Amino acid sequence: MREIRPRRIHRLLTRAARLISVLLAVPAIAQPFSPEESRAQIQIEDGFKIEVFAAEPDVVDPVAITFDENGAVYVAEMREMEVLPALEPGTQATIRRLEDRDGDGRIERSTVFATGLSFPSGLAPYKGGLFAMCTPDLLYLKDTDGDGRADERRVVLAGFGQGNAEHRFNNLAWGLDNWLHSANGHGGGKVKDPSRADAPTVDLSGRDLRIQPSDGSYEAEARQLPGGFGLAFDQWGRKFVSQNETHVMHVVLAERYVARNPYLAVSAMGEDISDHGQPDAPVFPISRPQAWRIERTSRRAAKEADKFRPSQLQVSGYFTAACGVTAYLAELFPESHRGSLFVCDAAHNLVHRDTLSEVGASLRASRPDRETEFLRSTDSWFRPVNLHLGPDGALYLLDFYREIIETAASIPEDILAKLDLRAGADRGRIYRIVPDSHREPYRPPMLGGLTSEDLVAKLADGNAWVRLTAQRLLLEREARET
């Protein structure tokens, strides 16, 4: 009888275990659920509840949301996320305006504010209109005739990079410095104001961007970290970004400070601040891995193991699609959660929470809960991609709701041929997260009609959305008398 060596036995057992895990862990192709059915599969931390705020057909493929000073809700729909830009330019995306007309906290009306857009990934109100990051351009859109559609469309900056959809410039956020900021998803670009012949060209390779709408100036903000999808500021104006495996990065220094000394050599201006994995912090999903993902991981382990970190050779259990980092800066949540950073992982169908503590000139992000998450779902189509603090102090979660969240560039061609990247393209959800005891529906804040004196009083509000909106309105009015 032929002797079987221990090493061979180990290999055979490993392969058998892998096959058994596929057969046991992965069911037939998972089917989509209705918004309420999917919501019911979400496990959220005790003391909180999650409500459906909007869903298809009123919204599909949501990736960014904003509220204007009177509480109008605008959502960017990235309808071509899965398309390779080199093969088919993106011009089918839409920005929608959502309305809750009966005050029940649920959207009943959805209208198209702007369409024919390219990969919209960030929105910010300004002077009755919206800035919209639609690479390769930053646009300004405004409805000037009151019909609910943007009839003014102006290119503010042109020249943003057009790589993989998830690597483009994304998110727009007002800072305490009164500038509008955007995150570099690793796409870079060389941008310029096309309306001015003498406008400077700014190289955004490895850099974020900030814009001053009042005078049209713009400049690079150095980061020198891997780019991703997500941008947040805390109550002190400290900046955070997220990127796939590195779920929380603190941008410690801005380029404008370092540039004052041309002889100062700085190797990096930001750092991974997680104390529970740098990169690849563990996560604890309750959804089952998809069959194609198991196959891709098996191939990596068998043929290219030396090209990947150990965590990347695991099917699940570590951050792989971190995005949408957001700081909770309001008083509706318990005090224990104020100032926390929330980060989505779209591949693992969950939202993670970190608390912050100061360490020297930087910070540390720590997991407050062991072997669980703030929010997680058994529905593998649930794809949280972004978060946003609302005027009411609630946290709004954008669910892209797709069978496959990866772009075509991330999947081997033969596996890709068996998948439908458009599955779920007619779906999308926005959820509202509030304490379990909270009973009030969303109500528009109506700050636009306040006097400048009243807006000054709002600068002390406990909700950062209210403070920043009041600050923006005072600047728009040039209310020097106050």
PDB file of N, CA and C in Angstrom, residues 59-64 75-85 88-96 114-122 134 165-166 399-402 407 421-428:
ATOM      1  N   VAL A  59     -35.551  56.418  -4.975  1.00  0.00           N
ATOM      2  CA  VAL A  59     -34.106  56.586  -5.020  1.00  0.00           C
ATOM      3  C   VAL A  59     -33.475  55.257  -5.412  1.00  0.00           C
ATOM      4  N   VAL A  60     -32.439  55.300  -6.241  1.00  0.00           N
ATOM      5  CA  VAL A  60     -31.673  54.103  -6.592  1.00  0.00           C
ATOM      6  C   VAL A  60     -30.186  54.456  -6.560  1.00  0.00           C
ATOM      7  N   ASP A  61     -29.365  53.471  -6.213  1.00  0.00           N
ATOM      8  CA  ASP A  61     -27.902  53.619  -6.228  1.00  0.00           C
ATOM      9  C   ASP A  61     -27.405  54.870  -5.500  1.00  0.00           C
ATOM     10  N   PRO A  62     -27.862  55.154  -4.280  1.00  0.00           N
ATOM     11  CA  PRO A  62     -27.430  56.378  -3.594  1.00  0.00           C
ATOM     12  C   PRO A  62     -25.996  56.271  -3.071  1.00  0.00           C
ATOM     13  N   VAL A  63     -25.199  57.324  -3.274  1.00  0.00           N
ATOM     14  CA  VAL A  63     -23.827  57.340  -2.761  1.00  0.00           C
ATOM     15  C   VAL A  63     -23.517  58.599  -1.956  1.00  0.00           C
ATOM     16  N   ALA A  64     -24.328  59.645  -2.098  1.00  0.00           N
ATOM     17  CA  ALA A  64     -24.096  60.878  -1.344  1.00  0.00           C
ATOM     18  C   ALA A  64     -25.430  61.554  -1.086  1.00  0.00           C
ATOM     19  N   VAL A  75     -29.994  63.756  -3.185  1.00  0.00           N
ATOM     20  CA  VAL A  75     -29.260  62.487  -3.202  1.00  0.00           C
ATOM     21  C   VAL A  75     -28.599  62.289  -4.559  1.00  0.00           C
ATOM     22  N   ALA A  76     -27.334  61.903  -4.546  1.00  0.00           N
ATOM     23  CA  ALA A  76     -26.608  61.572  -5.777  1.00  0.00           C
ATOM     24  C   ALA A  76     -26.745  60.084  -6.041  1.00  0.00           C
ATOM     25  N   GLU A  77     -27.176  59.750  -7.253  1.00  0.00           N
ATOM     26  CA  GLU A  77     -27.347  58.360  -7.670  1.00  0.00           C
ATOM     27  C   GLU A  77     -26.250  58.004  -8.679  1.00  0.00           C
ATOM     28  N   MET A  78     -25.316  57.147  -8.273  1.00  0.00           N
ATOM     29  CA  MET A  78     -24.242  56.729  -9.165  1.00  0.00           C
ATOM     30  C   MET A  78     -24.685  55.462  -9.892  1.00  0.00           C
ATOM     31  N   ARG A  79     -25.378  55.647 -10.994  1.00  0.00           N
ATOM     32  CA  ARG A  79     -26.010  54.528 -11.687  1.00  0.00           C
ATOM     33  C   ARG A  79     -25.048  53.700 -12.520  1.00  0.00           C
ATOM     34  N   GLU A  80     -23.816  54.163 -12.676  1.00  0.00           N
ATOM     35  CA  GLU A  80     -22.866  53.446 -13.519  1.00  0.00           C
ATOM     36  C   GLU A  80     -21.624  53.027 -12.749  1.00  0.00           C
ATOM     37  N   MET A  81     -21.753  52.797 -11.461  1.00  0.00           N
ATOM     38  CA  MET A  81     -20.599  52.476 -10.648  1.00  0.00           C
ATOM     39  C   MET A  81     -19.829  51.277 -11.174  1.00  0.00           C
ATOM     40  N   GLU A  82     -20.546  50.284 -11.737  1.00  0.00           N
ATOM     41  CA  GLU A  82     -19.897  49.039 -12.149  1.00  0.00           C
ATOM     42  C   GLU A  82     -19.282  49.105 -13.541  1.00  0.00           C
ATOM     43  N   VAL A  83     -19.480  50.214 -14.258  1.00  0.00           N
ATOM     44  CA  VAL A  83     -18.984  50.321 -15.631  1.00  0.00           C
ATOM     45  C   VAL A  83     -17.519  50.732 -15.625  1.00  0.00           C
ATOM     46  N   LEU A  84     -16.709  50.067 -16.446  1.00  0.00           N
ATOM     47  CA  LEU A  84     -15.324  50.480 -16.611  1.00  0.00           C
ATOM     48  C   LEU A  84     -15.291  51.791 -17.390  1.00  0.00           C
ATOM     49  N   PRO A  85     -14.795  52.873 -16.798  1.00  0.00           N
ATOM     50  CA  PRO A  85     -14.832  54.165 -17.477  1.00  0.00           C
ATOM     51  C   PRO A  85     -14.136  54.159 -18.832  1.00  0.00           C
ATOM     52  N   GLU A  88     -16.881  52.809 -21.311  1.00  0.00           N
ATOM     53  CA  GLU A  88     -18.159  53.511 -21.486  1.00  0.00           C
ATOM     54  C   GLU A  88     -18.220  54.716 -20.556  1.00  0.00           C
ATOM     55  N   PRO A  89     -18.105  55.917 -21.079  1.00  0.00           N
ATOM     56  CA  PRO A  89     -18.135  57.103 -20.223  1.00  0.00           C
ATOM     57  C   PRO A  89     -19.431  57.178 -19.434  1.00  0.00           C
ATOM     58  N   GLY A  90     -19.343  57.683 -18.204  1.00  0.00           N
ATOM     59  CA  GLY A  90     -20.529  57.789 -17.371  1.00  0.00           C
ATOM     60  C   GLY A  90     -21.254  59.103 -17.577  1.00  0.00           C
ATOM     61  N   THR A  91     -22.481  59.041 -18.044  1.00  0.00           N
ATOM     62  CA  THR A  91     -23.281  60.259 -18.226  1.00  0.00           C
ATOM     63  C   THR A  91     -24.745  59.999 -17.885  1.00  0.00           C
ATOM     64  N   GLN A  92     -25.027  58.924 -17.168  1.00  0.00           N
ATOM     65  CA  GLN A  92     -26.413  58.550 -16.900  1.00  0.00           C
ATOM     66  C   GLN A  92     -26.830  58.804 -15.458  1.00  0.00           C
ATOM     67  N   ALA A  93     -25.931  59.325 -14.648  1.00  0.00           N
ATOM     68  CA  ALA A  93     -26.226  59.490 -13.233  1.00  0.00           C
ATOM     69  C   ALA A  93     -27.144  60.690 -12.989  1.00  0.00           C
ATOM     70  N   THR A  94     -27.714  60.707 -11.774  1.00  0.00           N
ATOM     71  CA  THR A  94     -28.788  61.650 -11.461  1.00  0.00           C
ATOM     72  C   THR A  94     -28.632  62.200 -10.051  1.00  0.00           C
ATOM     73  N   ILE A  95     -29.099  63.414  -9.839  1.00  0.00           N
ATOM     74  CA  ILE A  95     -29.290  63.959  -8.496  1.00  0.00           C
ATOM     75  C   ILE A  95     -30.784  64.168  -8.310  1.00  0.00           C
ATOM     76  N   ARG A  96     -31.320  63.620  -7.228  1.00  0.00           N
ATOM     77  CA  ARG A  96     -32.753  63.716  -6.949  1.00  0.00           C
ATOM     78  C   ARG A  96     -33.015  64.581  -5.719  1.00  0.00           C
ATOM     79  N   ALA A 114     -31.178  67.050 -11.369  1.00  0.00           N
ATOM     80  CA  ALA A 114     -30.216  67.138 -12.475  1.00  0.00           C
ATOM     81  C   ALA A 114     -29.921  65.736 -12.966  1.00  0.00           C
ATOM     82  N   THR A 115     -29.714  65.592 -14.266  1.00  0.00           N
ATOM     83  CA  THR A 115     -29.404  64.281 -14.839  1.00  0.00           C
ATOM     84  C   THR A 115     -28.339  64.448 -15.917  1.00  0.00           C
ATOM     85  N   GLY A 116     -27.940  63.321 -16.542  1.00  0.00           N
ATOM     86  CA  GLY A 116     -26.864  63.369 -17.521  1.00  0.00           C
ATOM     87  C   GLY A 116     -25.524  63.655 -16.884  1.00  0.00           C
ATOM     88  N   LEU A 117     -25.337  63.187 -15.645  1.00  0.00           N
ATOM     89  CA  LEU A 117     -24.133  63.482 -14.876  1.00  0.00           C
ATOM     90  C   LEU A 117     -23.138  62.328 -14.939  1.00  0.00           C
ATOM     91  N   SER A 118     -21.900  62.636 -14.627  1.00  0.00           N
ATOM     92  CA  SER A 118     -20.832  61.642 -14.653  1.00  0.00           C
ATOM     93  C   SER A 118     -20.377  61.322 -13.235  1.00  0.00           C
ATOM     94  N   PHE A 119     -20.695  60.131 -12.766  1.00  0.00           N
ATOM     95  CA  PHE A 119     -20.213  59.604 -11.491  1.00  0.00           C
ATOM     96  C   PHE A 119     -20.318  60.608 -10.339  1.00  0.00           C
ATOM     97  N   PRO A 120     -21.498  61.099  -9.994  1.00  0.00           N
ATOM     98  CA  PRO A 120     -21.628  62.033  -8.871  1.00  0.00           C
ATOM     99  C   PRO A 120     -21.284  61.334  -7.561  1.00  0.00           C
ATOM    100  N   SER A 121     -20.484  61.983  -6.724  1.00  0.00           N
ATOM    101  CA  SER A 121     -20.033  61.321  -5.499  1.00  0.00           C
ATOM    102  C   SER A 121     -19.965  62.255  -4.306  1.00  0.00           C
ATOM    103  N   GLY A 122     -20.420  63.499  -4.459  1.00  0.00           N
ATOM    104  CA  GLY A 122     -20.413  64.423  -3.346  1.00  0.00           C
ATOM    105  C   GLY A 122     -21.307  65.613  -3.633  1.00  0.00           C
ATOM    106  N   CYS A 134     -18.693  65.626  -9.817  1.00  0.00           N
ATOM    107  CA  CYS A 134     -19.066  64.733 -10.919  1.00  0.00           C
ATOM    108  C   CYS A 134     -17.851  64.591 -11.830  1.00  0.00           C
ATOM    109  N   ALA A 165     -14.273  53.832 -10.578  1.00  0.00           N
ATOM    110  CA  ALA A 165     -15.304  54.672  -9.957  1.00  0.00           C
ATOM    111  C   ALA A 165     -15.053  54.898  -8.472  1.00  0.00           C
ATOM    112  N   GLU A 166     -14.590  53.876  -7.769  1.00  0.00           N
ATOM    113  CA  GLU A 166     -14.401  54.007  -6.324  1.00  0.00           C
ATOM    114  C   GLU A 166     -13.131  54.775  -5.971  1.00  0.00           C
ATOM    115  N   ASP A 399     -27.636  52.978   1.451  1.00  0.00           N
ATOM    116  CA  ASP A 399     -27.491  51.566   1.080  1.00  0.00           C
ATOM    117  C   ASP A 399     -27.564  51.458  -0.440  1.00  0.00           C
ATOM    118  N   PHE A 400     -26.435  51.142  -1.068  1.00  0.00           N
ATOM    119  CA  PHE A 400     -26.366  51.023  -2.529  1.00  0.00           C
ATOM    120  C   PHE A 400     -27.192  49.837  -3.026  1.00  0.00           C
ATOM    121  N   TYR A 401     -27.413  48.868  -2.192  1.00  0.00           N
ATOM    122  CA  TYR A 401     -28.208  47.660  -2.411  1.00  0.00           C
ATOM    123  C   TYR A 401     -27.955  47.016  -3.776  1.00  0.00           C
ATOM    124  N   ARG A 402     -26.881  46.270  -3.844  1.00  0.00           N
ATOM    125  CA  ARG A 402     -26.487  45.528  -5.043  1.00  0.00           C
ATOM    126  C   ARG A 402     -26.063  44.115  -4.650  1.00  0.00           C
ATOM    127  N   THR A 407     -16.367  46.844  -8.474  1.00  0.00           N
ATOM    128  CA  THR A 407     -16.341  47.229  -9.878  1.00  0.00           C
ATOM    129  C   THR A 407     -15.720  46.097 -10.689  1.00  0.00           C
ATOM    130  N   LEU A 421     -23.288  42.383 -12.799  1.00  0.00           N
ATOM    131  CA  LEU A 421     -22.956  43.556 -12.000  1.00  0.00           C
ATOM    132  C   LEU A 421     -24.092  44.571 -11.925  1.00  0.00           C
ATOM    133  N   ARG A 422     -25.108  44.393 -12.747  1.00  0.00           N
ATOM    134  CA  ARG A 422     -26.248  45.305 -12.722  1.00  0.00           C
ATOM    135  C   ARG A 422     -27.361  44.833 -11.794  1.00  0.00           C
ATOM    136  N   ALA A 423     -27.211  43.660 -11.216  1.00  0.00           N
ATOM    137  CA  ALA A 423     -28.255  43.139 -10.333  1.00  0.00           C
ATOM    138  C   ALA A 423     -28.439  44.070  -9.135  1.00  0.00           C
ATOM    139  N   GLY A 424     -29.601  44.674  -9.045  1.00  0.00           N
ATOM    140  CA  GLY A 424     -29.884  45.645  -7.998  1.00  0.00           C
ATOM    141  C   GLY A 424     -29.795  47.077  -8.467  1.00  0.00           C
ATOM    142  N   ALA A 425     -29.522  47.288  -9.757  1.00  0.00           N
ATOM    143  CA  ALA A 425     -29.375  48.651 -10.280  1.00  0.00           C
ATOM    144  C   ALA A 425     -30.668  49.449 -10.211  1.00  0.00           C
ATOM    145  N   ASP A 426     -31.780  48.771  -9.996  1.00  0.00           N
ATOM    146  CA  ASP A 426     -33.071  49.450  -9.865  1.00  0.00           C
ATOM    147  C   ASP A 426     -33.479  49.600  -8.401  1.00  0.00           C
ATOM    148  N   ARG A 427     -32.514  49.448  -7.491  1.00  0.00           N
ATOM    149  CA  ARG A 427     -32.825  49.493  -6.061  1.00  0.00           C
ATOM    150  C   ARG A 427     -31.894  50.460  -5.332  1.00  0.00           C
ATOM    151  N   GLY A 428     -32.270  50.815  -4.133  1.00  0.00           N
ATOM    152  CA  GLY A 428     -31.463  51.675  -3.285  1.00  0.00           C
ATOM    153  C   GLY A 428     -32.279  52.113  -2.083  1.00  0.00           C
TER     154      GLY A 428
END
